[in-house]
Amino acid sequence: MFKKKNDLYLSDKQPLTVTGKIGIGLSYLALLLWAVAILWPLFQMVVSAFNGFQVQYLILNRDFEFSLKHFKYLFEETLYLKWVSNTIFIAISTAVLSLAMVSFTGFAYSRYRFKGRKASLMAIMLIQTIPTFAGITAYFTMHSIISSVIPAFSRQMMLILIYSAGGIAGNTFILKGYLDSISTELDDAAKIDGCSSMKVYRLIIMPVARPMLAIIALWSFIGPFMDYLLPRVLLTKPESYTLAAGLFTLINDFRTLNQPAFAAGGLLTAIPIVLMFILLQKQLVSGLSKGSVKG
């Protein structure tokens, strides 16, 4: 309760009007409905994955019997473990390759002035507007050319290159903006102490940019788990599928149709992503302060 003096509230905030209260109520109602729209399907997925009464199709009923038969089917009757290993290999390779390229390109665009810099930055922005699936024909051609020179070059490696190259453009622009906010006085102080440009990059810039690098690594890692179209088009053998392409066979192929097993697989798919987030969470919080101290 605010004390009144001459009918004036002793507060920086004015009391809400009736219109303001209605607006806040509608905002909370919209947020509540949005949360229900997101959480309800997730809840049904979790329940269906452990419900022994579910057979071949997902049925929203009140009967529930705890069972692991859908997980058992997933591991024994499908290539789920192979799909997991394929996806993790592609995801880790994509994250490492993207970080290696983006860290250099972001640093170069942020700290150096060279001919064609503005034009190439504009090209990077335009590249992001082109959808990935638009280049499927070109991907097949590129794979044919590379595999004719390097016979060991597989379609999974082609997928890694596509994910990495596709992420370099946007991530470079994001990292450049982040590095632009870091004072160049750190660079100047390091150069006065005798550090070369590579040492400035390794000892000053990268530790300070660790939070953004962690985010880029997380995005790059998540991408192969979420994408269905490219793996389904480029990967022709079931044993080479990623999780998205492999699990989709459980709902679009009548020979292997098992929607509850698909729900179980979707639930397990979240585990590597959550573990990756937990692994990088410390970097998100402590990277900036540690880098500043080293500088």
PDB file of C-alpha atoms in Angstrom:
ATOM      1  CA  MET A   1       0.000   0.000   0.000  1.00  0.00           C
ATOM      2  CA  PHE A   2       1.325   3.404  -0.932  1.00  0.00           C
ATOM      3  CA  LYS A   3       0.808   6.294   1.455  1.00  0.00           C
ATOM      4  CA  LYS A   4      -1.177   9.171   0.061  1.00  0.00           C
ATOM      5  CA  LYS A   5      -0.501  12.833   0.546  1.00  0.00           C
ATOM      6  CA  ASN A   6      -2.953  15.223  -1.023  1.00  0.00           C
ATOM      7  CA  ASP A   7      -4.224  12.318  -3.157  1.00  0.00           C
ATOM      8  CA  LEU A   8      -0.747  11.771  -4.686  1.00  0.00           C
ATOM      9  CA  TYR A   9       1.012   8.381  -4.696  1.00  0.00           C
ATOM     10  CA  LEU A  10       4.527   8.457  -3.205  1.00  0.00           C
ATOM     11  CA  SER A  11       5.933   6.230  -5.894  1.00  0.00           C
ATOM     12  CA  ASP A  12       7.789   6.504  -9.193  1.00  0.00           C
ATOM     13  CA  LYS A  13       5.140   4.375 -10.878  1.00  0.00           C
ATOM     14  CA  GLN A  14       1.687   5.662 -11.532  1.00  0.00           C
ATOM     15  CA  PRO A  15      -1.211   3.370 -10.561  1.00  0.00           C
ATOM     16  CA  LEU A  16      -2.556   1.232 -13.379  1.00  0.00           C
ATOM     17  CA  THR A  17      -5.672   2.385 -15.119  1.00  0.00           C
ATOM     18  CA  VAL A  18      -8.505   0.017 -15.985  1.00  0.00           C
ATOM     19  CA  THR A  19      -7.196  -0.220 -19.546  1.00  0.00           C
ATOM     20  CA  GLY A  20      -3.705  -1.066 -18.280  1.00  0.00           C
ATOM     21  CA  LYS A  21      -5.028  -3.812 -16.015  1.00  0.00           C
ATOM     22  CA  ILE A  22      -7.037  -5.301 -18.882  1.00  0.00           C
ATOM     23  CA  GLY A  23      -3.956  -5.193 -21.093  1.00  0.00           C
ATOM     24  CA  ILE A  24      -1.840  -7.004 -18.502  1.00  0.00           C
ATOM     25  CA  GLY A  25      -4.580  -9.590 -18.022  1.00  0.00           C
ATOM     26  CA  LEU A  26      -4.787 -10.242 -21.748  1.00  0.00           C
ATOM     27  CA  SER A  27      -0.980 -10.517 -21.939  1.00  0.00           C
ATOM     28  CA  TYR A  28      -0.894 -13.131 -19.195  1.00  0.00           C
ATOM     29  CA  LEU A  29      -3.762 -14.997 -20.842  1.00  0.00           C
ATOM     30  CA  ALA A  30      -1.933 -15.060 -24.179  1.00  0.00           C
ATOM     31  CA  LEU A  31       1.260 -16.298 -22.489  1.00  0.00           C
ATOM     32  CA  LEU A  32      -0.698 -18.977 -20.644  1.00  0.00           C
ATOM     33  CA  LEU A  33      -2.350 -20.211 -23.839  1.00  0.00           C
ATOM     34  CA  TRP A  34       1.016 -20.206 -25.623  1.00  0.00           C
ATOM     35  CA  ALA A  35       2.586 -22.236 -22.800  1.00  0.00           C
ATOM     36  CA  VAL A  36      -0.283 -24.759 -22.930  1.00  0.00           C
ATOM     37  CA  ALA A  37       0.060 -25.050 -26.727  1.00  0.00           C
ATOM     38  CA  ILE A  38       3.751 -25.903 -26.297  1.00  0.00           C
ATOM     39  CA  LEU A  39       3.658 -28.057 -23.164  1.00  0.00           C
ATOM     40  CA  TRP A  40       0.547 -30.133 -23.949  1.00  0.00           C
ATOM     41  CA  PRO A  41       2.046 -31.954 -26.987  1.00  0.00           C
ATOM     42  CA  LEU A  42       5.271 -32.521 -25.023  1.00  0.00           C
ATOM     43  CA  PHE A  43       3.274 -33.957 -22.139  1.00  0.00           C
ATOM     44  CA  GLN A  44       1.389 -36.281 -24.476  1.00  0.00           C
ATOM     45  CA  MET A  45       4.664 -37.387 -26.065  1.00  0.00           C
ATOM     46  CA  VAL A  46       6.151 -38.301 -22.673  1.00  0.00           C
ATOM     47  CA  VAL A  47       3.000 -40.120 -21.544  1.00  0.00           C
ATOM     48  CA  SER A  48       2.671 -42.029 -24.833  1.00  0.00           C
ATOM     49  CA  ALA A  49       6.321 -43.078 -24.722  1.00  0.00           C
ATOM     50  CA  PHE A  50       5.782 -44.834 -21.378  1.00  0.00           C
ATOM     51  CA  ASN A  51       2.170 -45.964 -21.888  1.00  0.00           C
ATOM     52  CA  GLY A  52       1.865 -49.701 -22.421  1.00  0.00           C
ATOM     53  CA  PHE A  53      -1.701 -49.347 -23.741  1.00  0.00           C
ATOM     54  CA  GLN A  54      -0.437 -47.563 -26.852  1.00  0.00           C
ATOM     55  CA  VAL A  55      -0.005 -50.056 -29.688  1.00  0.00           C
ATOM     56  CA  GLN A  56       0.655 -48.711 -33.172  1.00  0.00           C
ATOM     57  CA  TYR A  57      -1.046 -45.339 -33.186  1.00  0.00           C
ATOM     58  CA  LEU A  58      -1.021 -42.570 -30.586  1.00  0.00           C
ATOM     59  CA  ILE A  59      -4.397 -42.589 -28.835  1.00  0.00           C
ATOM     60  CA  LEU A  60      -5.228 -39.900 -26.300  1.00  0.00           C
ATOM     61  CA  ASN A  61      -6.974 -41.934 -23.626  1.00  0.00           C
ATOM     62  CA  ARG A  62      -7.105 -41.966 -19.851  1.00  0.00           C
ATOM     63  CA  ASP A  63      -5.787 -45.507 -19.484  1.00  0.00           C
ATOM     64  CA  PHE A  64      -2.135 -45.645 -18.530  1.00  0.00           C
ATOM     65  CA  GLU A  65       0.157 -48.546 -17.777  1.00  0.00           C
ATOM     66  CA  PHE A  66       3.841 -47.837 -17.238  1.00  0.00           C
ATOM     67  CA  SER A  67       5.872 -49.804 -19.745  1.00  0.00           C
ATOM     68  CA  LEU A  68       9.227 -49.612 -21.524  1.00  0.00           C
ATOM     69  CA  LYS A  69       8.132 -51.710 -24.483  1.00  0.00           C
ATOM     70  CA  HIS A  70       8.308 -48.783 -26.904  1.00  0.00           C
ATOM     71  CA  PHE A  71      11.919 -48.112 -25.920  1.00  0.00           C
ATOM     72  CA  LYS A  72      12.625 -51.842 -26.230  1.00  0.00           C
ATOM     73  CA  TYR A  73      11.143 -51.831 -29.727  1.00  0.00           C
ATOM     74  CA  LEU A  74      13.241 -48.793 -30.582  1.00  0.00           C
ATOM     75  CA  PHE A  75      16.520 -50.437 -29.582  1.00  0.00           C
ATOM     76  CA  GLU A  76      15.797 -53.982 -30.776  1.00  0.00           C
ATOM     77  CA  GLU A  77      13.678 -53.561 -33.903  1.00  0.00           C
ATOM     78  CA  THR A  78      15.162 -50.401 -35.433  1.00  0.00           C
ATOM     79  CA  LEU A  79      18.587 -48.929 -36.181  1.00  0.00           C
ATOM     80  CA  TYR A  80      18.149 -46.320 -33.476  1.00  0.00           C
ATOM     81  CA  LEU A  81      21.646 -46.647 -31.956  1.00  0.00           C
ATOM     82  CA  LYS A  82      23.171 -46.328 -35.420  1.00  0.00           C
ATOM     83  CA  TRP A  83      21.079 -43.235 -36.080  1.00  0.00           C
ATOM     84  CA  VAL A  84      22.235 -41.757 -32.777  1.00  0.00           C
ATOM     85  CA  SER A  85      25.915 -42.372 -33.526  1.00  0.00           C
ATOM     86  CA  ASN A  86      25.513 -40.913 -37.038  1.00  0.00           C
ATOM     87  CA  THR A  87      23.816 -37.776 -35.714  1.00  0.00           C
ATOM     88  CA  ILE A  88      26.304 -37.202 -32.899  1.00  0.00           C
ATOM     89  CA  PHE A  89      29.224 -37.631 -35.307  1.00  0.00           C
ATOM     90  CA  ILE A  90      27.715 -35.148 -37.765  1.00  0.00           C
ATOM     91  CA  ALA A  91      26.745 -32.709 -34.994  1.00  0.00           C
ATOM     92  CA  ILE A  92      30.163 -32.685 -33.305  1.00  0.00           C
ATOM     93  CA  SER A  93      31.990 -32.408 -36.625  1.00  0.00           C
ATOM     94  CA  THR A  94      29.729 -29.544 -37.682  1.00  0.00           C
ATOM     95  CA  ALA A  95      30.230 -27.691 -34.395  1.00  0.00           C
ATOM     96  CA  VAL A  96      34.027 -28.074 -34.462  1.00  0.00           C
ATOM     97  CA  LEU A  97      34.349 -27.087 -38.124  1.00  0.00           C
ATOM     98  CA  SER A  98      31.997 -24.131 -37.717  1.00  0.00           C
ATOM     99  CA  LEU A  99      33.844 -22.842 -34.651  1.00  0.00           C
ATOM    100  CA  ALA A 100      37.223 -23.185 -36.342  1.00  0.00           C
ATOM    101  CA  MET A 101      36.080 -21.134 -39.340  1.00  0.00           C
ATOM    102  CA  VAL A 102      33.804 -18.628 -37.621  1.00  0.00           C
ATOM    103  CA  SER A 103      36.310 -17.700 -34.913  1.00  0.00           C
ATOM    104  CA  PHE A 104      38.825 -16.641 -37.577  1.00  0.00           C
ATOM    105  CA  THR A 105      36.375 -14.924 -39.927  1.00  0.00           C
ATOM    106  CA  GLY A 106      34.613 -13.065 -37.103  1.00  0.00           C
ATOM    107  CA  PHE A 107      37.958 -11.863 -35.717  1.00  0.00           C
ATOM    108  CA  ALA A 108      39.175 -10.755 -39.151  1.00  0.00           C
ATOM    109  CA  TYR A 109      36.019  -8.786 -39.984  1.00  0.00           C
ATOM    110  CA  SER A 110      35.957  -7.152 -36.552  1.00  0.00           C
ATOM    111  CA  ARG A 111      39.604  -6.153 -36.159  1.00  0.00           C
ATOM    112  CA  TYR A 112      40.931  -5.647 -39.694  1.00  0.00           C
ATOM    113  CA  ARG A 113      40.080  -3.270 -42.530  1.00  0.00           C
ATOM    114  CA  PHE A 114      40.725  -4.735 -45.967  1.00  0.00           C
ATOM    115  CA  LYS A 115      39.581  -4.285 -49.526  1.00  0.00           C
ATOM    116  CA  GLY A 116      36.204  -5.852 -50.248  1.00  0.00           C
ATOM    117  CA  ARG A 117      35.255  -6.008 -46.566  1.00  0.00           C
ATOM    118  CA  LYS A 118      31.910  -4.232 -46.905  1.00  0.00           C
ATOM    119  CA  ALA A 119      31.018  -6.072 -50.114  1.00  0.00           C
ATOM    120  CA  SER A 120      31.750  -9.462 -48.572  1.00  0.00           C
ATOM    121  CA  LEU A 121      29.743  -8.581 -45.447  1.00  0.00           C
ATOM    122  CA  MET A 122      26.813  -7.673 -47.685  1.00  0.00           C
ATOM    123  CA  ALA A 123      27.246 -10.977 -49.509  1.00  0.00           C
ATOM    124  CA  ILE A 124      27.153 -12.795 -46.161  1.00  0.00           C
ATOM    125  CA  MET A 125      23.857 -11.122 -45.310  1.00  0.00           C
ATOM    126  CA  LEU A 126      22.384 -12.048 -48.703  1.00  0.00           C
ATOM    127  CA  ILE A 127      23.531 -15.682 -48.427  1.00  0.00           C
ATOM    128  CA  GLN A 128      21.386 -16.077 -45.311  1.00  0.00           C
ATOM    129  CA  THR A 129      18.242 -15.340 -47.324  1.00  0.00           C
ATOM    130  CA  ILE A 130      18.756 -18.368 -49.592  1.00  0.00           C
ATOM    131  CA  PRO A 131      17.009 -21.494 -48.233  1.00  0.00           C
ATOM    132  CA  THR A 132      19.216 -24.538 -47.836  1.00  0.00           C
ATOM    133  CA  PHE A 133      16.945 -26.886 -49.797  1.00  0.00           C
ATOM    134  CA  ALA A 134      17.277 -24.634 -52.860  1.00  0.00           C
ATOM    135  CA  GLY A 135      20.745 -26.055 -53.483  1.00  0.00           C
ATOM    136  CA  ILE A 136      19.902 -29.762 -53.353  1.00  0.00           C
ATOM    137  CA  THR A 137      20.739 -30.277 -57.031  1.00  0.00           C
ATOM    138  CA  ALA A 138      24.053 -28.469 -56.566  1.00  0.00           C
ATOM    139  CA  TYR A 139      24.826 -30.643 -53.535  1.00  0.00           C
ATOM    140  CA  PHE A 140      24.429 -33.803 -55.578  1.00  0.00           C
ATOM    141  CA  THR A 141      26.713 -32.390 -58.270  1.00  0.00           C
ATOM    142  CA  MET A 142      29.329 -31.325 -55.716  1.00  0.00           C
ATOM    143  CA  HIS A 143      29.249 -34.752 -54.080  1.00  0.00           C
ATOM    144  CA  SER A 144      29.727 -36.461 -57.447  1.00  0.00           C
ATOM    145  CA  ILE A 145      32.728 -34.268 -58.266  1.00  0.00           C
ATOM    146  CA  ILE A 146      34.388 -34.614 -54.858  1.00  0.00           C
ATOM    147  CA  SER A 147      33.751 -38.360 -54.571  1.00  0.00           C
ATOM    148  CA  SER A 148      35.300 -38.902 -58.021  1.00  0.00           C
ATOM    149  CA  VAL A 149      38.496 -37.297 -56.712  1.00  0.00           C
ATOM    150  CA  ILE A 150      38.264 -38.652 -53.145  1.00  0.00           C
ATOM    151  CA  PRO A 151      36.495 -42.050 -53.217  1.00  0.00           C
ATOM    152  CA  ALA A 152      36.263 -42.143 -49.399  1.00  0.00           C
ATOM    153  CA  PHE A 153      34.175 -38.947 -49.369  1.00  0.00           C
ATOM    154  CA  SER A 154      30.788 -40.093 -48.073  1.00  0.00           C
ATOM    155  CA  ARG A 155      27.367 -38.479 -48.138  1.00  0.00           C
ATOM    156  CA  GLN A 156      27.613 -37.892 -44.388  1.00  0.00           C
ATOM    157  CA  MET A 157      30.778 -35.859 -44.948  1.00  0.00           C
ATOM    158  CA  MET A 158      28.909 -33.878 -47.587  1.00  0.00           C
ATOM    159  CA  LEU A 159      26.194 -33.217 -45.028  1.00  0.00           C
ATOM    160  CA  ILE A 160      28.804 -31.946 -42.541  1.00  0.00           C
ATOM    161  CA  LEU A 161      30.188 -29.538 -45.146  1.00  0.00           C
ATOM    162  CA  ILE A 162      26.700 -28.263 -45.956  1.00  0.00           C
ATOM    163  CA  TYR A 163      25.818 -27.642 -42.308  1.00  0.00           C
ATOM    164  CA  SER A 164      29.185 -26.011 -41.576  1.00  0.00           C
ATOM    165  CA  ALA A 165      29.267 -23.821 -44.680  1.00  0.00           C
ATOM    166  CA  GLY A 166      25.649 -22.839 -44.216  1.00  0.00           C
ATOM    167  CA  GLY A 167      26.290 -21.742 -40.641  1.00  0.00           C
ATOM    168  CA  ILE A 168      29.506 -19.830 -41.317  1.00  0.00           C
ATOM    169  CA  ALA A 169      27.749 -16.882 -42.990  1.00  0.00           C
ATOM    170  CA  GLY A 170      25.246 -16.095 -40.253  1.00  0.00           C
ATOM    171  CA  ASN A 171      27.544 -16.975 -37.353  1.00  0.00           C
ATOM    172  CA  THR A 172      30.346 -14.799 -38.748  1.00  0.00           C
ATOM    173  CA  PHE A 173      28.036 -11.814 -38.827  1.00  0.00           C
ATOM    174  CA  ILE A 174      26.854 -12.509 -35.260  1.00  0.00           C
ATOM    175  CA  LEU A 175      30.365 -13.021 -33.868  1.00  0.00           C
ATOM    176  CA  LYS A 176      31.637  -9.882 -35.623  1.00  0.00           C
ATOM    177  CA  GLY A 177      28.926  -7.822 -33.943  1.00  0.00           C
ATOM    178  CA  TYR A 178      29.857  -9.311 -30.585  1.00  0.00           C
ATOM    179  CA  LEU A 179      33.579  -8.644 -31.054  1.00  0.00           C
ATOM    180  CA  ASP A 180      32.871  -5.079 -32.164  1.00  0.00           C
ATOM    181  CA  SER A 181      31.518  -4.429 -28.665  1.00  0.00           C
ATOM    182  CA  ILE A 182      34.865  -5.449 -27.120  1.00  0.00           C
ATOM    183  CA  SER A 183      37.236  -2.525 -26.662  1.00  0.00           C
ATOM    184  CA  THR A 184      40.298  -2.505 -28.905  1.00  0.00           C
ATOM    185  CA  GLU A 185      42.307  -1.210 -25.932  1.00  0.00           C
ATOM    186  CA  LEU A 186      42.790  -4.839 -24.902  1.00  0.00           C
ATOM    187  CA  ASP A 187      44.393  -5.536 -28.282  1.00  0.00           C
ATOM    188  CA  ASP A 188      46.611  -2.434 -28.040  1.00  0.00           C
ATOM    189  CA  ALA A 189      47.774  -3.321 -24.532  1.00  0.00           C
ATOM    190  CA  ALA A 190      48.675  -6.843 -25.641  1.00  0.00           C
ATOM    191  CA  LYS A 191      50.579  -5.586 -28.690  1.00  0.00           C
ATOM    192  CA  ILE A 192      52.547  -3.174 -26.497  1.00  0.00           C
ATOM    193  CA  ASP A 193      53.558  -6.204 -24.406  1.00  0.00           C
ATOM    194  CA  GLY A 194      54.858  -7.856 -27.578  1.00  0.00           C
ATOM    195  CA  CYS A 195      51.933 -10.071 -28.576  1.00  0.00           C
ATOM    196  CA  SER A 196      51.495 -10.870 -32.247  1.00  0.00           C
ATOM    197  CA  SER A 197      48.110 -10.772 -33.971  1.00  0.00           C
ATOM    198  CA  MET A 198      47.753 -14.532 -33.490  1.00  0.00           C
ATOM    199  CA  LYS A 199      48.494 -14.220 -29.770  1.00  0.00           C
ATOM    200  CA  VAL A 200      45.949 -11.409 -29.476  1.00  0.00           C
ATOM    201  CA  TYR A 201      43.434 -13.699 -31.162  1.00  0.00           C
ATOM    202  CA  ARG A 202      44.291 -16.689 -28.956  1.00  0.00           C
ATOM    203  CA  LEU A 203      44.896 -15.031 -25.572  1.00  0.00           C
ATOM    204  CA  ILE A 204      42.632 -11.995 -25.641  1.00  0.00           C
ATOM    205  CA  ILE A 205      39.797 -12.191 -28.139  1.00  0.00           C
ATOM    206  CA  MET A 206      38.811 -15.843 -27.901  1.00  0.00           C
ATOM    207  CA  PRO A 207      38.561 -15.989 -24.080  1.00  0.00           C
ATOM    208  CA  VAL A 208      36.462 -12.820 -24.071  1.00  0.00           C
ATOM    209  CA  ALA A 209      34.269 -14.162 -26.899  1.00  0.00           C
ATOM    210  CA  ARG A 210      33.775 -17.514 -25.175  1.00  0.00           C
ATOM    211  CA  PRO A 211      30.069 -16.914 -24.371  1.00  0.00           C
ATOM    212  CA  MET A 212      29.222 -16.247 -28.036  1.00  0.00           C
ATOM    213  CA  LEU A 213      31.387 -19.143 -29.210  1.00  0.00           C
ATOM    214  CA  ALA A 214      29.506 -21.408 -26.810  1.00  0.00           C
ATOM    215  CA  ILE A 215      26.199 -20.262 -28.298  1.00  0.00           C
ATOM    216  CA  ILE A 216      27.471 -20.845 -31.849  1.00  0.00           C
ATOM    217  CA  ALA A 217      28.695 -24.310 -30.860  1.00  0.00           C
ATOM    218  CA  LEU A 218      25.293 -25.107 -29.353  1.00  0.00           C
ATOM    219  CA  TRP A 219      23.427 -23.918 -32.464  1.00  0.00           C
ATOM    220  CA  SER A 220      25.740 -25.879 -34.737  1.00  0.00           C
ATOM    221  CA  PHE A 221      25.330 -28.999 -32.603  1.00  0.00           C
ATOM    222  CA  ILE A 222      21.536 -28.796 -32.494  1.00  0.00           C
ATOM    223  CA  GLY A 223      21.122 -28.292 -36.254  1.00  0.00           C
ATOM    224  CA  PRO A 224      21.713 -31.925 -37.394  1.00  0.00           C
ATOM    225  CA  PHE A 225      19.305 -33.168 -34.705  1.00  0.00           C
ATOM    226  CA  MET A 226      16.490 -30.934 -35.950  1.00  0.00           C
ATOM    227  CA  ASP A 227      16.944 -31.157 -39.725  1.00  0.00           C
ATOM    228  CA  TYR A 228      14.963 -33.750 -41.660  1.00  0.00           C
ATOM    229  CA  LEU A 229      14.940 -32.641 -45.307  1.00  0.00           C
ATOM    230  CA  LEU A 230      18.649 -32.716 -46.208  1.00  0.00           C
ATOM    231  CA  PRO A 231      19.447 -36.071 -44.513  1.00  0.00           C
ATOM    232  CA  ARG A 232      16.363 -37.633 -46.068  1.00  0.00           C
ATOM    233  CA  VAL A 233      17.382 -36.460 -49.550  1.00  0.00           C
ATOM    234  CA  LEU A 234      21.153 -36.961 -49.399  1.00  0.00           C
ATOM    235  CA  LEU A 235      21.348 -40.135 -47.290  1.00  0.00           C
ATOM    236  CA  THR A 236      19.999 -43.092 -49.260  1.00  0.00           C
ATOM    237  CA  LYS A 237      20.701 -45.995 -46.881  1.00  0.00           C
ATOM    238  CA  PRO A 238      18.753 -46.495 -43.618  1.00  0.00           C
ATOM    239  CA  GLU A 239      21.954 -47.317 -41.725  1.00  0.00           C
ATOM    240  CA  SER A 240      23.359 -43.895 -42.657  1.00  0.00           C
ATOM    241  CA  TYR A 241      20.270 -41.919 -41.558  1.00  0.00           C
ATOM    242  CA  THR A 242      20.351 -39.276 -38.863  1.00  0.00           C
ATOM    243  CA  LEU A 243      17.831 -39.354 -36.015  1.00  0.00           C
ATOM    244  CA  ALA A 244      15.321 -37.083 -37.737  1.00  0.00           C
ATOM    245  CA  ALA A 245      15.326 -39.091 -40.962  1.00  0.00           C
ATOM    246  CA  GLY A 246      15.409 -42.440 -39.180  1.00  0.00           C
ATOM    247  CA  LEU A 247      12.634 -41.736 -36.691  1.00  0.00           C
ATOM    248  CA  PHE A 248      10.421 -40.367 -39.443  1.00  0.00           C
ATOM    249  CA  THR A 249      10.261 -43.843 -40.954  1.00  0.00           C
ATOM    250  CA  LEU A 250       8.241 -44.841 -37.875  1.00  0.00           C
ATOM    251  CA  ILE A 251       5.370 -42.546 -38.838  1.00  0.00           C
ATOM    252  CA  ASN A 252       5.447 -42.344 -42.667  1.00  0.00           C
ATOM    253  CA  ASP A 253       6.115 -45.977 -43.634  1.00  0.00           C
ATOM    254  CA  PHE A 254       3.289 -48.447 -43.033  1.00  0.00           C
ATOM    255  CA  ARG A 255       5.812 -51.315 -42.870  1.00  0.00           C
ATOM    256  CA  THR A 256       7.532 -49.818 -39.817  1.00  0.00           C
ATOM    257  CA  LEU A 257       4.684 -47.671 -38.471  1.00  0.00           C
ATOM    258  CA  ASN A 258       4.948 -47.269 -34.692  1.00  0.00           C
ATOM    259  CA  GLN A 259       3.950 -43.844 -33.429  1.00  0.00           C
ATOM    260  CA  PRO A 260       4.563 -44.544 -29.696  1.00  0.00           C
ATOM    261  CA  ALA A 261       8.109 -45.679 -30.545  1.00  0.00           C
ATOM    262  CA  PHE A 262       8.511 -42.424 -32.484  1.00  0.00           C
ATOM    263  CA  ALA A 263       7.486 -40.543 -29.315  1.00  0.00           C
ATOM    264  CA  ALA A 264      10.018 -42.540 -27.293  1.00  0.00           C
ATOM    265  CA  GLY A 265      12.739 -41.760 -29.822  1.00  0.00           C
ATOM    266  CA  GLY A 266      11.867 -38.072 -29.787  1.00  0.00           C
ATOM    267  CA  LEU A 267      12.132 -38.074 -26.003  1.00  0.00           C
ATOM    268  CA  LEU A 268      15.575 -39.679 -26.082  1.00  0.00           C
ATOM    269  CA  THR A 269      16.733 -37.292 -28.797  1.00  0.00           C
ATOM    270  CA  ALA A 270      16.559 -34.415 -26.328  1.00  0.00           C
ATOM    271  CA  ILE A 271      19.169 -36.017 -24.042  1.00  0.00           C
ATOM    272  CA  PRO A 272      22.325 -35.181 -26.098  1.00  0.00           C
ATOM    273  CA  ILE A 273      21.099 -31.612 -26.611  1.00  0.00           C
ATOM    274  CA  VAL A 274      20.447 -31.137 -22.885  1.00  0.00           C
ATOM    275  CA  LEU A 275      23.867 -32.590 -22.036  1.00  0.00           C
ATOM    276  CA  MET A 276      25.500 -30.214 -24.537  1.00  0.00           C
ATOM    277  CA  PHE A 277      23.691 -27.272 -22.997  1.00  0.00           C
ATOM    278  CA  ILE A 278      24.784 -28.295 -19.490  1.00  0.00           C
ATOM    279  CA  LEU A 279      28.368 -28.694 -20.717  1.00  0.00           C
ATOM    280  CA  LEU A 280      28.427 -25.195 -22.232  1.00  0.00           C
ATOM    281  CA  GLN A 281      26.396 -23.442 -19.550  1.00  0.00           C
ATOM    282  CA  LYS A 282      29.477 -22.604 -17.471  1.00  0.00           C
ATOM    283  CA  GLN A 283      31.134 -21.051 -20.510  1.00  0.00           C
ATOM    284  CA  LEU A 284      28.092 -18.857 -21.115  1.00  0.00           C
ATOM    285  CA  VAL A 285      28.309 -17.450 -17.595  1.00  0.00           C
ATOM    286  CA  SER A 286      32.035 -17.262 -16.890  1.00  0.00           C
ATOM    287  CA  GLY A 287      33.616 -16.731 -20.310  1.00  0.00           C
ATOM    288  CA  LEU A 288      33.401 -12.941 -20.355  1.00  0.00           C
ATOM    289  CA  SER A 289      34.849 -12.322 -16.896  1.00  0.00           C
ATOM    290  CA  LYS A 290      37.674 -14.846 -17.329  1.00  0.00           C
ATOM    291  CA  GLY A 291      38.651 -13.410 -20.702  1.00  0.00           C
ATOM    292  CA  SER A 292      38.721  -9.863 -19.332  1.00  0.00           C
ATOM    293  CA  VAL A 293      41.021 -10.896 -16.494  1.00  0.00           C
ATOM    294  CA  LYS A 294      43.420 -12.581 -18.922  1.00  0.00           C
ATOM    295  CA  GLY A 295      43.452  -9.466 -21.077  1.00  0.00           C
TER     296      GLY A 295
END
